Coordinates of C-alpha atoms in Angstrom, one line a residue:
Chain A
K141 CA 14.0 8.4 13.3
N142 CA 10.9 8.1 11.1
Q143 CA 8.3 6.2 13.0
V144 CA 4.5 5.6 13.0
E145 CA 2.9 4.3 16.2
Q146 CA -0.7 3.1 16.3
S147 CA -3.0 2.4 19.1
P148 CA -4.7 0.3 20.3
Q149 CA -3.0 -2.8 19.0
S150 CA -6.3 -4.5 18.8
L151 CA -9.9 -3.6 19.4
I152 CA -13.2 -5.6 19.7
I153 CA -16.5 -3.9 19.4
L154 CA -20.1 -4.8 18.8
E155 CA -21.8 -4.4 15.5
G156 CA -23.4 -0.9 15.2
K157 CA -21.0 0.8 17.6
N158 CA -18.5 3.5 16.8
C159 CA -14.8 3.4 17.4
T160 CA -11.7 5.5 17.0
L161 CA -8.2 4.4 16.1
Q162 CA -5.1 6.5 16.8
C163 CA -1.9 7.2 14.9
N164 CA 1.1 9.2 16.1
Y165 CA 4.1 9.8 13.9
T166 CA 7.5 11.4 13.8
V167 CA 8.0 11.2 10.0
S168 CA 9.8 14.2 8.5
P169 CA 9.5 16.1 6.2
F170 CA 5.8 15.3 6.2
S171 CA 4.1 14.8 2.8
N172 CA 0.9 13.0 3.4
L173 CA -0.9 10.6 5.7
R174 CA -3.0 7.6 4.5
W175 CA -5.2 5.1 6.3
Y176 CA -5.4 1.7 4.7
K177 CA -7.7 -1.3 5.5
Q178 CA -6.2 -4.7 5.2
D179 CA -8.5 -7.7 5.2
T180 CA -6.9 -11.0 6.3
G181 CA -4.9 -12.5 3.5
R182 CA -5.3 -9.5 1.2
G183 CA -3.3 -6.5 0.3
P184 CA -4.0 -3.1 1.9
V185 CA -6.7 -0.9 0.3
S186 CA -6.6 2.9 0.7
L187 CA -9.4 4.6 2.7
T188 CA -8.3 8.2 3.0
I189 CA -5.4 10.5 2.2
M190 CA -4.6 13.8 3.8
T191 CA -2.0 16.4 3.1
F192 CA -0.6 19.0 5.6
S193 CA -3.4 21.5 5.1
E194 CA -6.2 19.1 5.6
N195 CA -7.8 18.5 9.0
T196 CA -10.5 16.0 8.2
K197 CA -11.4 13.7 5.3
S198 CA -14.4 11.3 5.1
N199 CA -15.1 8.2 3.1
G200 CA -18.5 6.9 3.8
R201 CA -18.5 5.7 7.4
Y202 CA -14.8 6.4 7.8
T203 CA -13.6 9.8 8.9
A204 CA -9.9 10.6 9.3
T205 CA -8.5 13.6 11.2
L206 CA -5.1 15.1 11.1
D207 CA -3.3 17.5 13.5
A208 CA -0.1 18.3 11.9
D209 CA 1.1 20.4 14.9
T210 CA 0.9 17.5 17.3
K211 CA 1.6 14.9 14.6
Q212 CA -1.5 12.9 15.4
S213 CA -4.2 11.3 13.3
S214 CA -7.3 9.4 14.1
L215 CA -9.7 7.2 12.1
H216 CA -13.3 7.1 13.3
I217 CA -15.6 4.4 12.2
T218 CA -19.3 5.0 12.7
A219 CA -22.1 2.3 12.9
S220 CA -19.6 -0.5 12.5
Q221 CA -20.4 -3.5 10.4
L222 CA -19.1 -7.1 10.5
S223 CA -17.2 -6.4 7.3
D224 CA -15.2 -3.7 9.1
S225 CA -13.2 -6.5 10.8
A226 CA -9.7 -6.0 9.5
S227 CA -6.4 -4.4 10.2
Y228 CA -6.2 -0.6 9.8
I229 CA -2.9 0.7 8.9
C230 CA -1.7 4.3 9.2
V231 CA 0.9 5.3 6.6
V232 CA 2.9 8.5 6.7
S233 CA 5.0 9.6 3.7
R234 CA 8.0 11.8 3.7
A235 CA 9.3 13.7 0.7
S236 CA 12.6 12.5 -0.6
G237 CA 14.3 13.8 -3.7
G238 CA 11.2 14.4 -5.7
S239 CA 9.5 11.2 -4.6
Y240 CA 8.0 10.0 -1.4
I241 CA 8.9 7.2 1.0
P242 CA 6.0 5.7 3.1
T243 CA 6.4 4.6 6.7
F244 CA 3.9 2.0 7.8
G245 CA 2.4 1.7 11.3
R246 CA 1.9 -1.8 12.7
G247 CA -1.8 -1.5 12.4
T248 CA -4.8 -1.8 14.7
S249 CA -6.6 -5.1 14.4
L250 CA -10.4 -4.5 14.6
I251 CA -12.9 -7.2 15.3
V252 CA -16.6 -6.5 15.0
H253 CA -18.8 -9.0 16.8
P254 CA -22.5 -9.5 16.0
Chain B
N291 CA -6.5 -2.3 -15.7
A292 CA -5.9 -5.6 -13.8
G293 CA -4.3 -3.9 -10.8
V294 CA -1.0 -5.0 -9.2
M295 CA -0.4 -8.7 -9.9
Q296 CA 1.9 -10.8 -7.8
N297 CA 2.8 -14.4 -8.4
P298 CA 3.0 -16.9 -7.1
R299 CA 0.3 -16.4 -4.4
H300 CA 1.9 -19.2 -2.4
L301 CA 5.5 -20.4 -2.5
V302 CA 7.1 -23.2 -0.5
R303 CA 10.8 -23.6 -0.5
R304 CA 13.2 -25.8 1.4
R305 CA 16.0 -24.2 3.4
G306 CA 18.9 -23.3 1.2
Q307 CA 16.8 -22.9 -2.0
E308 CA 16.1 -19.7 -3.9
A309 CA 12.8 -17.9 -3.9
R310 CA 11.8 -15.6 -6.7
L311 CA 8.8 -13.4 -6.2
R312 CA 7.3 -11.4 -9.1
C313 CA 5.3 -8.2 -9.2
S314 CA 3.7 -6.7 -12.3
P315 CA 2.7 -3.1 -11.5
M316 CA -0.4 -1.4 -12.7
K317 CA -0.4 -0.1 -16.2
G318 CA 1.4 3.2 -16.4
H319 CA 3.1 2.8 -13.0
S320 CA 6.9 2.9 -12.9
H321 CA 7.4 3.0 -9.1
V322 CA 7.4 -0.3 -7.2
Y323 CA 7.7 -0.9 -3.5
W324 CA 8.3 -4.2 -1.7
Y325 CA 7.1 -4.9 1.8
R326 CA 7.4 -7.9 4.2
Q327 CA 4.8 -8.8 6.7
L328 CA 5.6 -11.4 9.3
P329 CA 2.8 -13.2 11.2
E330 CA 1.1 -10.9 13.7
E331 CA 3.4 -8.0 12.5
G332 CA 2.9 -4.8 10.4
L333 CA 4.2 -4.2 7.0
K334 CA 7.9 -3.5 6.9
F335 CA 9.4 -1.5 4.0
M336 CA 12.1 -3.3 2.1
V337 CA 12.9 -1.6 -1.2
Y338 CA 11.7 1.1 -3.5
L339 CA 12.5 0.9 -7.2
Q340 CA 11.8 2.9 -10.3
K341 CA 12.4 1.4 -13.8
E342 CA 15.9 0.0 -13.8
N343 CA 16.9 1.9 -10.6
I344 CA 16.9 1.1 -6.9
I345 CA 15.9 4.3 -5.1
D346 CA 15.9 3.2 -1.5
E347 CA 16.9 -0.3 -0.2
S348 CA 17.3 0.7 3.4
G349 CA 14.8 -1.9 4.6
M350 CA 16.3 -4.8 2.7
P351 CA 18.7 -7.3 4.4
K352 CA 22.3 -6.8 3.1
E353 CA 22.8 -10.5 2.3
R354 CA 20.7 -13.0 0.3
F355 CA 18.1 -10.4 -0.7
S356 CA 18.0 -8.6 -4.0
A357 CA 15.5 -6.7 -6.1
E358 CA 15.3 -5.5 -9.7
F359 CA 12.8 -3.7 -11.9
P360 CA 13.9 -4.1 -15.5
K361 CA 12.9 -2.0 -18.4
E362 CA 10.7 -4.8 -19.6
G363 CA 8.9 -7.3 -17.4
P364 CA 7.9 -7.5 -13.8
S365 CA 9.8 -6.5 -10.7
I366 CA 11.6 -9.4 -9.0
L367 CA 12.4 -9.9 -5.4
R368 CA 15.0 -12.6 -5.1
I369 CA 15.9 -14.4 -1.8
Q370 CA 18.9 -16.7 -2.0
Q371 CA 19.5 -19.6 0.4
V372 CA 16.2 -19.1 2.2
V373 CA 16.0 -19.8 5.9
R374 CA 12.9 -20.4 8.1
G375 CA 12.9 -16.8 9.2
D376 CA 12.2 -15.7 5.7
S377 CA 8.7 -17.2 5.9
A378 CA 6.3 -14.2 5.6
A379 CA 3.9 -12.5 3.3
Y380 CA 5.7 -10.3 0.7
F381 CA 3.6 -7.5 -0.7
C382 CA 4.3 -5.3 -3.7
A383 CA 2.8 -1.9 -4.3
S384 CA 3.0 0.4 -7.4
S385 CA 2.4 4.0 -8.1
E386 CA 2.5 6.1 -11.3
V387 CA 5.2 8.7 -12.0
S388 CA 4.7 11.9 -10.1
V389 CA 6.6 14.5 -8.1
G390 CA 5.4 15.2 -4.6
G391 CA 3.4 12.8 -2.5
A392 CA -0.2 14.0 -2.5
N393 CA -1.2 12.5 -5.8
T394 CA 1.0 9.5 -5.6
E395 CA -1.3 6.7 -4.5
A396 CA 0.3 3.3 -4.0
F397 CA -1.8 0.3 -4.9
F398 CA -1.1 -3.1 -3.4
G399 CA -1.0 -6.6 -4.8
Q400 CA -2.5 -9.6 -3.0
G401 CA 0.9 -10.7 -1.8
T402 CA 3.0 -13.8 -2.0
R403 CA 3.1 -16.1 1.0
L404 CA 6.5 -17.7 1.3
T405 CA 6.9 -20.7 3.5
V406 CA 10.3 -22.2 4.2
V407 CA 10.3 -25.7 5.4

């Protein structure tokens, strides 16, 4: 069964601290993995995308890693800011008949306190 | 490019009424995905459509729910005889035509919040 599991479910950190969010998946055949940021009441916005051959991808203070052998990914946020408070969603896509079908994790809710 | 446009942003319906949610994809995008997000829950895939075709509807309830993406006009998610459990945020995403996943980025709309009273 194609599943994406994220941990922790929620996380509270102080402004300026670093944190790491985890994503484990069983989606097959693997096409790519994306991390999205979803602010409350808004649609998700893409942060990073990685294919099978990529191990790490950075976007400013966000760094995503991918281990395709263990089917794990992480999103590391450095020097957190109040605006980082959001839900972070891991999305793994599988190839299907020339297109791709994404499977969403339930997200990690991050709260950054001043 | 105005991005993915969903309307209405908020929709209130009484039990038993019909709800019609609209999604206009980004210009040049012919793939549309609908997702439902219940309070405190993650996004759940409902249906994937290309122009005039349903590609994958494995996440859509068999009854009362239907979706279309006509040749002209927006994609429509239709919920007949709504019940309180249908109350949720419904998000639409679109992507441009491509083969293979790496270059197929999906962009999301702001969502429609359906409340059934």
